[in-house]
Short mmCIF file of C-alpha atoms in Angstrom, two decimals:
data_model
loop_
_atom_site.label_atom_id
_atom_site.label_comp_id
_atom_site.label_asym_id
_atom_site.label_seq_id
_atom_site.Cartn_x
_atom_site.Cartn_y
_atom_site.Cartn_z
CA MET A 1 121.58 88.31 161.57
CA ALA A 2 122.41 84.90 163.06
CA LYS A 3 124.12 86.58 166.01
CA ALA A 4 121.17 88.95 166.40
CA LYS A 5 118.76 86.02 166.50
CA GLU A 6 120.95 84.31 169.09
CA LEU A 7 120.88 87.40 171.31
CA MET A 8 117.11 87.57 170.99
CA ILE A 9 116.83 83.98 172.16
CA ARG A 10 119.46 84.07 174.91
CA THR A 11 118.82 87.52 176.41
CA ASP A 12 116.16 90.06 177.20
CA ALA A 13 118.11 92.86 175.48
CA THR A 14 116.04 95.43 173.62
CA THR A 15 116.18 95.85 169.85
CA GLN A 16 118.43 98.92 170.21
CA GLU A 17 120.86 97.03 172.49
CA ILE A 18 121.03 94.12 170.08
CA ALA A 19 121.55 96.49 167.17
CA LEU A 20 124.50 98.11 168.91
CA ASN A 21 126.04 94.77 169.76
CA VAL A 22 125.96 93.46 166.15
CA GLY A 23 127.38 96.65 164.66
CA TYR A 24 124.39 98.94 163.98
CA SER A 25 124.21 102.26 165.75
CA ASP A 26 120.60 102.90 164.73
CA GLY A 27 118.00 100.46 165.99
CA PHE A 28 115.47 101.60 163.41
CA TYR A 29 117.69 100.71 160.47
CA PHE A 30 118.62 97.43 162.10
CA ALA A 31 114.96 96.56 162.64
CA ARG A 32 114.11 97.31 159.00
CA LEU A 33 117.08 95.25 157.80
CA PHE A 34 116.16 92.42 160.15
CA LYS A 35 112.61 92.37 158.78
CA LYS A 36 113.95 92.46 155.23
CA GLN A 37 116.11 89.41 155.75
CA VAL A 38 114.11 87.42 158.24
CA GLY A 39 110.60 88.29 157.12
CA MET A 40 109.40 89.64 160.47
CA THR A 41 110.28 92.37 162.93
CA PRO A 42 112.55 91.70 165.90
CA GLY A 43 109.55 91.83 168.23
CA GLN A 44 107.62 89.32 166.11
CA TYR A 45 110.66 87.03 165.96
CA LYS A 46 111.15 87.07 169.74
CA LYS A 47 107.47 86.31 170.27
CA LYS A 48 107.53 83.46 167.78
CA VAL A 49 110.63 81.89 169.37
CA LYS A 50 109.18 82.28 172.85
CA GLU A 51 105.99 80.46 171.78
CA SER A 52 107.91 77.71 169.96
CA ILE A 53 110.10 76.88 172.94
CA GLY A 54 107.46 76.99 175.61
CA GLY A 55 107.19 80.60 176.73
CA SER A 56 108.27 81.13 180.33
CA ASP A 57 109.38 77.49 180.65
CA SER A 58 112.21 78.11 178.15
CA PRO A 59 115.62 77.08 179.51
CA TRP A 60 117.13 80.25 178.10
CA GLN A 61 114.57 82.38 179.89
CA GLY A 62 115.19 80.49 183.08
CA PHE A 63 118.89 81.09 182.69
CA VAL A 64 118.42 84.84 182.26
CA SER A 65 115.78 85.14 184.95
CA SER A 66 117.90 83.37 187.51
CA MET A 67 120.62 86.01 187.24
CA GLY A 68 118.63 89.17 186.55
CA LYS A 69 115.86 89.99 184.11
CA ASN A 70 115.83 93.14 182.02
CA ASP A 71 112.29 94.46 181.90
CA SER A 72 113.10 97.60 179.93
CA SER A 73 111.28 98.67 176.80
CA CYS A 74 112.32 101.15 174.14
CA TYR A 75 109.98 104.10 174.04
CA PHE A 76 109.63 107.46 172.41
CA VAL A 77 109.08 109.92 175.21
CA ASP A 78 108.18 113.05 173.30
CA ASP A 79 104.60 112.35 172.28
CA ASN A 80 102.38 114.39 174.62
CA HIS A 81 99.71 115.69 172.23
CA TYR A 82 96.72 114.57 174.26
CA GLN A 83 97.22 115.21 177.98
CA LEU A 84 94.75 114.83 180.80
CA LYS A 85 95.12 114.98 184.55
CA THR A 86 92.00 114.45 186.55
CA GLU A 87 93.68 115.37 189.84
CA GLY A 88 95.36 118.68 188.97
CA ASP A 89 98.01 119.83 186.52
CA ARG A 90 98.78 117.95 183.34
CA HIS A 91 100.96 114.92 183.33
CA MET A 92 103.15 113.09 180.91
CA LEU A 93 103.99 109.45 181.22
CA LYS A 94 107.49 108.66 180.11
CA GLY A 95 109.07 105.31 179.34
CA THR A 96 112.16 104.45 181.38
CA ARG A 97 114.99 102.09 180.62
CA SER A 98 117.45 100.21 182.73
CA LYS A 99 120.66 98.50 181.61
CA ILE A 100 121.49 95.06 182.93
CA ALA A 101 125.26 94.61 183.16
CA LEU A 102 125.10 90.87 182.90
CA THR A 103 123.08 90.98 179.68
CA LEU A 104 125.44 93.49 178.07
CA MET A 105 128.48 91.43 179.12
CA LEU A 106 127.01 88.40 177.40
CA CYS A 107 126.18 90.51 174.29
CA PHE A 108 129.71 91.94 174.20
CA THR A 109 131.26 88.48 174.43
CA LEU A 110 129.21 87.23 171.50
CA LEU A 111 129.97 90.34 169.47
CA LEU A 112 133.71 90.00 170.11
CA ALA A 113 133.63 86.45 168.84
CA ALA A 114 131.76 87.54 165.71
CA CYS A 115 134.20 90.38 165.04
CA THR A 116 137.22 88.07 165.49
CA ASN A 117 135.83 85.60 162.92
CA GLY A 118 134.99 88.35 160.49
CA ASN A 119 138.43 89.92 160.61
CA SER A 120 140.08 86.81 159.18
CA SER A 121 138.54 87.57 155.78
CA ARG A 122 139.27 91.29 155.78
CA ASN A 123 142.38 93.26 154.94
CA SER A 124 144.82 93.17 157.87
CA ASN A 125 144.85 96.97 158.20
CA GLN A 126 141.08 97.11 158.89
CA GLY A 127 140.00 97.22 162.57
CA SER A 128 137.00 95.15 163.62
CA ALA A 129 134.97 98.30 164.47
CA GLY A 130 135.67 99.81 161.08
CA GLY A 131 134.74 96.58 159.35
CA ASN A 132 131.41 96.35 161.16
CA SER A 133 130.70 100.00 160.45
CA ASN A 134 131.35 99.61 156.73
CA HIS A 135 129.26 96.45 156.60
CA SER A 136 126.39 98.26 158.35
CA ALA A 137 126.53 101.18 155.90
CA GLU A 138 126.63 98.85 152.90
CA SER A 139 123.71 96.80 154.24
CA ILE A 140 121.62 99.87 154.89
CA GLN A 141 122.42 101.29 151.45
CA ASN A 142 121.51 98.00 149.75
CA THR A 143 118.32 97.76 151.78
CA SER A 144 117.29 101.28 150.80
CA SER A 145 118.04 100.54 147.14
CA ASN A 146 115.98 97.35 147.20
CA GLU A 147 113.08 99.10 148.95
CA ALA A 148 113.12 101.86 146.37
CA LYS A 149 112.76 99.27 143.61
CA GLU A 150 109.89 97.53 145.38
CA ASN A 151 107.91 100.68 146.33
CA THR A 152 105.66 100.78 143.32
CA GLY A 153 102.49 102.83 143.46
CA MET A 154 104.11 105.56 145.50
CA ARG A 155 103.28 109.24 145.21
CA LYS A 156 104.66 112.44 146.69
CA ILE A 157 102.62 114.73 148.91
CA SER A 158 103.48 118.12 150.37
CA THR A 159 103.65 118.32 154.19
CA VAL A 160 104.96 120.69 156.81
CA MET A 161 108.17 118.64 156.78
CA GLY A 162 108.55 118.86 153.00
CA GLU A 163 107.67 116.34 150.31
CA VAL A 164 107.00 112.80 151.54
CA SER A 165 106.55 109.67 149.41
CA VAL A 166 103.56 107.62 150.50
CA PRO A 167 101.68 104.65 149.01
CA GLU A 168 98.79 105.45 146.68
CA HIS A 169 96.32 103.70 148.97
CA PRO A 170 97.85 102.81 152.35
CA LYS A 171 96.44 99.67 153.96
CA ARG A 172 98.20 99.77 157.33
CA VAL A 173 98.10 103.13 159.07
CA VAL A 174 99.42 103.96 162.55
CA ASP A 175 97.81 107.20 163.63
CA TRP A 176 97.94 109.88 166.32
CA ASP A 177 94.87 111.80 165.04
CA LEU A 178 92.01 109.32 164.88
CA GLY A 179 89.13 111.57 163.83
CA PRO A 180 90.20 112.62 160.31
CA VAL A 181 91.51 109.13 159.53
CA LEU A 182 88.20 107.49 160.49
CA ALA A 183 86.30 110.23 158.66
CA VAL A 184 87.77 109.20 155.32
CA GLY A 185 86.96 105.53 155.95
CA VAL A 186 90.35 104.21 157.11
CA THR A 187 90.65 102.05 160.21
CA PRO A 188 94.18 102.33 161.65
CA VAL A 189 96.06 99.21 162.67
CA GLY A 190 97.45 101.05 165.68
CA ALA A 191 96.70 104.13 167.76
CA SER A 192 97.64 105.50 171.17
CA SER A 193 95.55 104.38 174.11
CA THR A 194 95.23 108.04 175.14
CA GLN A 195 93.22 108.78 172.03
CA MET A 196 91.19 105.60 172.23
CA ASN A 197 90.36 106.16 175.90
CA PHE A 198 89.62 109.88 175.76
CA ALA A 199 87.69 110.10 172.50
CA ASP A 200 84.65 108.03 173.49
CA PHE A 201 82.46 109.31 170.70
CA LEU A 202 84.77 107.55 168.24
CA LYS A 203 84.60 104.16 169.96
CA PRO A 204 81.70 102.87 167.78
CA TYR A 205 83.97 103.41 164.78
CA LEU A 206 86.97 101.63 166.29
CA PRO A 207 86.95 97.82 166.03
CA ASP A 208 88.84 95.65 168.50
CA THR A 209 91.48 94.99 165.88
CA VAL A 210 93.07 98.42 166.45
CA GLN A 211 96.24 97.83 168.45
CA ASP A 212 97.24 99.90 171.46
CA ILE A 213 100.74 101.33 170.94
CA GLY A 214 100.92 102.91 174.40
CA LEU A 215 100.03 106.17 176.06
CA ASP A 216 100.98 109.46 174.45
CA GLY A 217 104.26 110.25 176.08
CA SER A 218 105.36 106.60 176.23
CA ILE A 219 104.81 105.18 172.73
CA SER A 220 106.64 101.90 172.11
CA TYR A 221 108.45 102.01 168.79
CA GLU A 222 108.79 98.21 168.91
CA LYS A 223 104.98 97.94 168.92
CA VAL A 224 104.84 100.32 165.99
CA LEU A 225 107.46 98.23 164.16
CA ASP A 226 105.53 95.05 164.81
CA LEU A 227 102.48 96.54 163.10
CA SER A 228 104.45 97.02 159.85
CA PRO A 229 102.69 100.26 158.90
CA ASP A 230 102.54 101.61 155.33
CA VAL A 231 102.16 105.13 156.73
CA ILE A 232 102.54 106.78 160.12
CA ILE A 233 100.50 109.91 160.81
CA THR A 234 101.59 112.05 163.74
CA TRP A 235 101.27 115.62 164.97
CA ASN A 236 104.76 115.64 166.40
CA LYS A 237 107.44 117.32 164.28
CA GLU A 238 110.18 116.40 166.74
CA ALA A 239 109.42 112.68 166.34
CA TYR A 240 109.35 112.81 162.55
CA VAL A 241 112.91 111.64 161.99
CA ASN A 242 112.53 108.60 164.23
CA TYR A 243 109.14 107.56 162.91
CA SER A 244 110.20 108.00 159.27
CA LYS A 245 112.80 105.30 159.81
CA ILE A 246 109.98 102.83 160.39
CA ALA A 247 107.64 103.90 157.54
CA PRO A 248 106.73 106.97 155.50
CA THR A 249 105.66 109.54 158.07
CA VAL A 250 103.29 112.49 157.66
CA VAL A 251 103.12 115.28 160.22
CA PHE A 252 99.47 116.30 160.23
CA ASP A 253 99.44 119.81 161.61
CA THR A 254 95.84 120.99 162.06
CA SER A 255 96.98 124.55 162.60
CA GLN A 256 97.59 124.68 158.85
CA TYR A 257 93.85 124.47 158.18
CA SER A 258 91.18 127.04 159.01
CA THR A 259 88.11 124.80 158.83
CA ILE A 260 87.14 121.20 159.49
CA PRO A 261 86.41 120.47 155.79
CA GLU A 262 89.95 121.60 154.99
CA GLU A 263 91.36 119.14 157.52
CA ILE A 264 89.34 116.27 156.10
CA THR A 265 90.26 117.18 152.53
CA ALA A 266 93.93 117.15 153.51
CA MET A 267 93.60 113.74 155.17
CA GLY A 268 91.87 112.42 152.08
CA ASP A 269 94.83 113.54 150.02
CA ILE A 270 97.29 111.91 152.40
CA LEU A 271 95.51 108.54 152.36
CA GLY A 272 94.35 108.58 148.76
CA ARG A 273 90.68 108.82 149.88
CA GLN A 274 89.67 112.06 148.14
CA GLU A 275 86.16 110.87 147.25
CA GLU A 276 85.50 109.69 150.79
CA ALA A 277 86.68 113.03 152.12
CA ARG A 278 84.39 114.89 149.76
CA LYS A 279 81.37 112.84 150.85
CA TRP A 280 82.16 113.27 154.55
CA ASN A 281 82.44 117.04 154.08
CA GLU A 282 79.03 117.17 152.37
CA ASP A 283 77.51 115.19 155.23
CA PHE A 284 79.29 117.42 157.74
CA GLU A 285 77.69 120.58 156.32
CA LYS A 286 74.23 119.01 156.50
CA ARG A 287 74.68 117.77 160.06
CA MET A 288 76.15 121.05 161.26
CA GLU A 289 73.19 122.98 159.82
CA ALA A 290 70.71 120.54 161.41
CA ALA A 291 72.34 120.90 164.85
CA ARG A 292 72.37 124.69 164.59
CA ASN A 293 68.69 124.78 163.61
CA LYS A 294 67.82 122.56 166.56
CA ILE A 295 69.33 125.11 168.96
CA LYS A 296 67.82 128.14 167.25
CA ASN A 297 64.38 126.77 168.02
CA VAL A 298 64.92 126.59 171.80
CA ILE A 299 67.23 129.40 172.98
CA PRO A 300 67.35 133.14 172.16
CA LYS A 301 69.58 134.14 169.24
CA ASP A 302 71.71 136.46 171.39
CA ALA A 303 72.12 134.04 174.35
CA THR A 304 75.70 133.57 175.54
CA ILE A 305 77.30 130.31 176.62
CA SER A 306 80.46 129.40 178.52
CA ILE A 307 82.38 126.17 179.09
CA VAL A 308 83.87 125.62 182.54
CA ASP A 309 86.03 122.86 183.97
CA TYR A 310 86.36 122.78 187.75
CA VAL A 311 86.57 119.03 188.23
CA THR A 312 90.02 118.24 186.77
CA VAL A 313 91.77 121.13 188.56
CA ASP A 314 92.10 122.31 192.16
CA LYS A 315 91.27 125.65 193.79
CA PHE A 316 90.41 127.39 190.52
CA LEU A 317 88.43 126.93 187.30
CA MET A 318 89.33 126.67 183.67
CA VAL A 319 87.23 128.58 181.14
CA ILE A 320 87.48 127.06 177.68
CA GLY A 321 87.81 128.83 174.32
CA ASN A 322 87.14 127.62 170.81
CA SER A 323 90.53 126.24 169.78
CA GLY A 324 91.08 123.49 172.30
CA GLU A 325 89.48 120.38 173.71
CA ARG A 326 86.63 120.03 176.19
CA GLY A 327 83.92 120.89 173.67
CA GLY A 328 85.12 124.38 172.74
CA ARG A 329 85.42 123.69 169.05
CA ALA A 330 82.01 121.99 168.99
CA ALA A 331 80.19 124.78 170.82
CA TYR A 332 81.69 127.88 169.25
CA ASP A 333 82.92 126.81 165.77
CA ILE A 334 80.39 124.14 164.71
CA LEU A 335 77.27 125.27 166.58
CA GLY A 336 78.09 128.96 166.33
CA LEU A 337 77.10 129.65 169.93
CA ASN A 338 77.91 133.09 171.35
CA PRO A 339 80.77 133.40 173.87
CA THR A 340 80.60 136.03 176.58
CA PRO A 341 82.57 139.22 175.85
CA LYS A 342 85.21 138.21 178.39
CA VAL A 343 85.67 134.76 176.85
CA LYS A 344 85.97 136.35 173.44
CA SER A 345 88.52 138.99 174.47
CA ASP A 346 90.61 136.90 176.88
CA ILE A 347 90.62 133.55 175.08
CA ILE A 348 89.25 133.45 171.53
CA ASP A 349 90.73 136.69 170.22
CA LYS A 350 94.10 135.78 171.78
CA LYS A 351 93.96 132.34 170.15
CA THR A 352 94.55 130.52 173.44
CA ASP A 353 92.82 127.32 174.50
CA ARG A 354 91.72 128.38 177.98
CA VAL A 355 92.30 130.65 180.96
CA GLU A 356 92.49 129.88 184.64
CA VAL A 357 90.20 132.01 186.77
CA SER A 358 89.38 132.20 190.47
CA TRP A 359 86.00 131.46 191.94
CA GLU A 360 85.74 135.13 192.83
CA THR A 361 85.96 136.23 189.17
CA VAL A 362 83.99 133.41 187.54
CA ASN A 363 80.97 135.70 187.09
CA ASP A 364 82.96 137.72 184.53
CA TYR A 365 83.14 134.72 182.21
CA VAL A 366 79.90 132.76 182.64
CA GLY A 367 77.06 133.60 180.28
CA ASP A 368 73.35 132.83 180.08
CA TYR A 369 74.14 129.12 179.80
CA VAL A 370 77.12 127.20 181.10
CA ILE A 371 78.53 123.88 180.00
CA VAL A 372 80.26 122.04 182.86
CA LEU A 373 82.78 119.19 182.52
CA THR A 374 82.35 116.08 184.67
CA VAL A 375 84.55 113.04 185.20
CA ASP A 376 82.81 109.71 185.65
CA GLY A 377 83.34 108.41 189.16
CA LYS A 378 84.81 111.63 190.54
CA GLU A 379 82.93 113.86 192.96
CA PRO A 380 82.88 117.57 192.04
CA PRO A 381 84.27 120.05 194.56
CA LYS A 382 82.00 121.85 196.98
CA LEU A 383 80.73 124.80 194.98
CA PRO A 384 81.05 128.23 196.60
CA VAL A 385 78.32 130.86 196.71
CA THR A 386 80.02 132.76 193.86
CA TRP A 387 79.03 129.82 191.70
CA THR A 388 75.62 128.98 193.08
CA SER A 389 74.56 132.62 192.78
CA LEU A 390 75.29 132.80 189.04
CA ASN A 391 72.19 133.50 186.93
CA ALA A 392 72.90 130.49 184.71
CA VAL A 393 72.99 128.25 187.79
CA LYS A 394 69.93 129.78 189.44
CA ASN A 395 68.00 129.48 186.14
CA HIS A 396 69.02 125.83 185.75
CA HIS A 397 70.85 126.61 182.50
CA VAL A 398 73.66 124.15 183.31
CA ILE A 399 74.62 121.49 180.77
CA GLU A 400 76.89 118.65 181.90
CA ILE A 401 79.29 116.89 179.54
CA GLU A 402 81.63 113.95 180.34
CA MET A 403 85.37 114.37 179.97
CA LYS A 404 86.06 111.09 178.17
CA LYS A 405 83.67 112.13 175.43
CA TYR A 406 84.81 115.74 175.23
CA PHE A 407 88.56 115.75 175.78
CA ALA A 408 89.32 115.10 172.12
CA ALA A 409 89.33 118.07 169.74
CA ASP A 410 89.65 116.33 166.39
CA SER A 411 87.23 117.10 163.54
CA PHE A 412 85.11 113.94 163.75
CA SER A 413 84.85 114.03 167.57
CA SER A 414 83.93 117.72 167.42
CA LEU A 415 81.03 117.06 165.08
CA LEU A 416 79.70 114.30 167.34
CA GLN A 417 80.17 116.55 170.37
CA ALA A 418 78.24 119.37 168.65
CA GLU A 419 75.30 117.10 167.95
CA ASP A 420 75.33 115.92 171.57
CA ILE A 421 75.40 119.51 172.92
CA ALA A 422 72.51 120.45 170.63
CA ASP A 423 70.51 117.52 171.99
CA LYS A 424 71.31 118.47 175.58
CA ILE A 425 70.32 122.11 175.08
CA THR A 426 67.08 121.01 173.48
CA LYS A 427 66.33 118.65 176.36
CA LEU A 428 67.17 121.39 178.87
CA ALA A 429 64.74 123.79 177.19
CA VAL A 430 61.96 121.22 177.22
CA THR A 431 62.57 120.44 180.89
CA ALA A 432 62.53 124.15 181.80
CA LYS A 433 59.03 124.46 180.38
#
């Protein structure tokens, strides 16, 4: 670890690059071993050293900067659960990396010296690469053994990835599905900025202490490591192996549950918050019934409603179903509003999130009322006569909702969205009188 520390001080190499240059092929295992021996993650160590030697005035930093600075970061690039593009098709931000030859040359020189010294104490028929490899394997095995002894209060839960051992009551949770975690009374230590920025109804429940671990699609594993999570909760099966090297990881697949109470109950089991989950579900049933009753008093029982997004796309519209974001779950599942026959047959019955339709065919999908997405600060397109001639538009039965509040589709956000829609429909009915 002494050589690893030296590289962290002398170079801007990433954790993975340093791991490779001191004999560890897997940066995750190296980071865990480093934390075990040093008492902090590589990222925390680099930050501490930088602060102790004067930050950017450090002579080592000046040395590296004068010959070429490596600004790369190590990212996972497969997390694209929440996606939003306000100018057209979806986008995914991906982290990129660049290799600096000078930095690697310096790392290789230091490693060669370390290997040469180490070989003097080994059997003469062992190569330096083999010696480092064996040492790495032994270190990892010993680390795993020590961790197993220390992990008291662990329990096994069943997940879509099989059985996973998690703490009885996790204290430090990094999460990709904010709603259910907040619903059972747990504040995560880290979450993606995509969720925090496009789930505005949850912001009152998110203190400033929640750390941003990056956009979905460019999550920094070093940031996750620095947070020292007890549990990581993700939707992404493909990322499971990598995340589980940092901490016990649970893939929370909402498609496994048919109702919101089932989702919350499952999250309560994951986090050891069964009683909190039970209370939230009781409150959910009451609030759902209150919101439904509010609507029943102001619109006909058989009235149909549609959800349309024409502001985040170009030259066509998106009509939303009940299984995706943009308020669909809130309107159809929680409030029990009636979709038009075309929405039911083309979207809901086919279990798709949405369909793209032309302005010429929009009349086939729009009902007695229409919910329209808006984006704060963005002008809507010029609306054609096929839109302005719709009965819902002519009768002023248009309800506007803001994208940053309605993009999320998690259970907690959906409840808050449903209550907001109920209030908007009630206000619309009063105004119409």
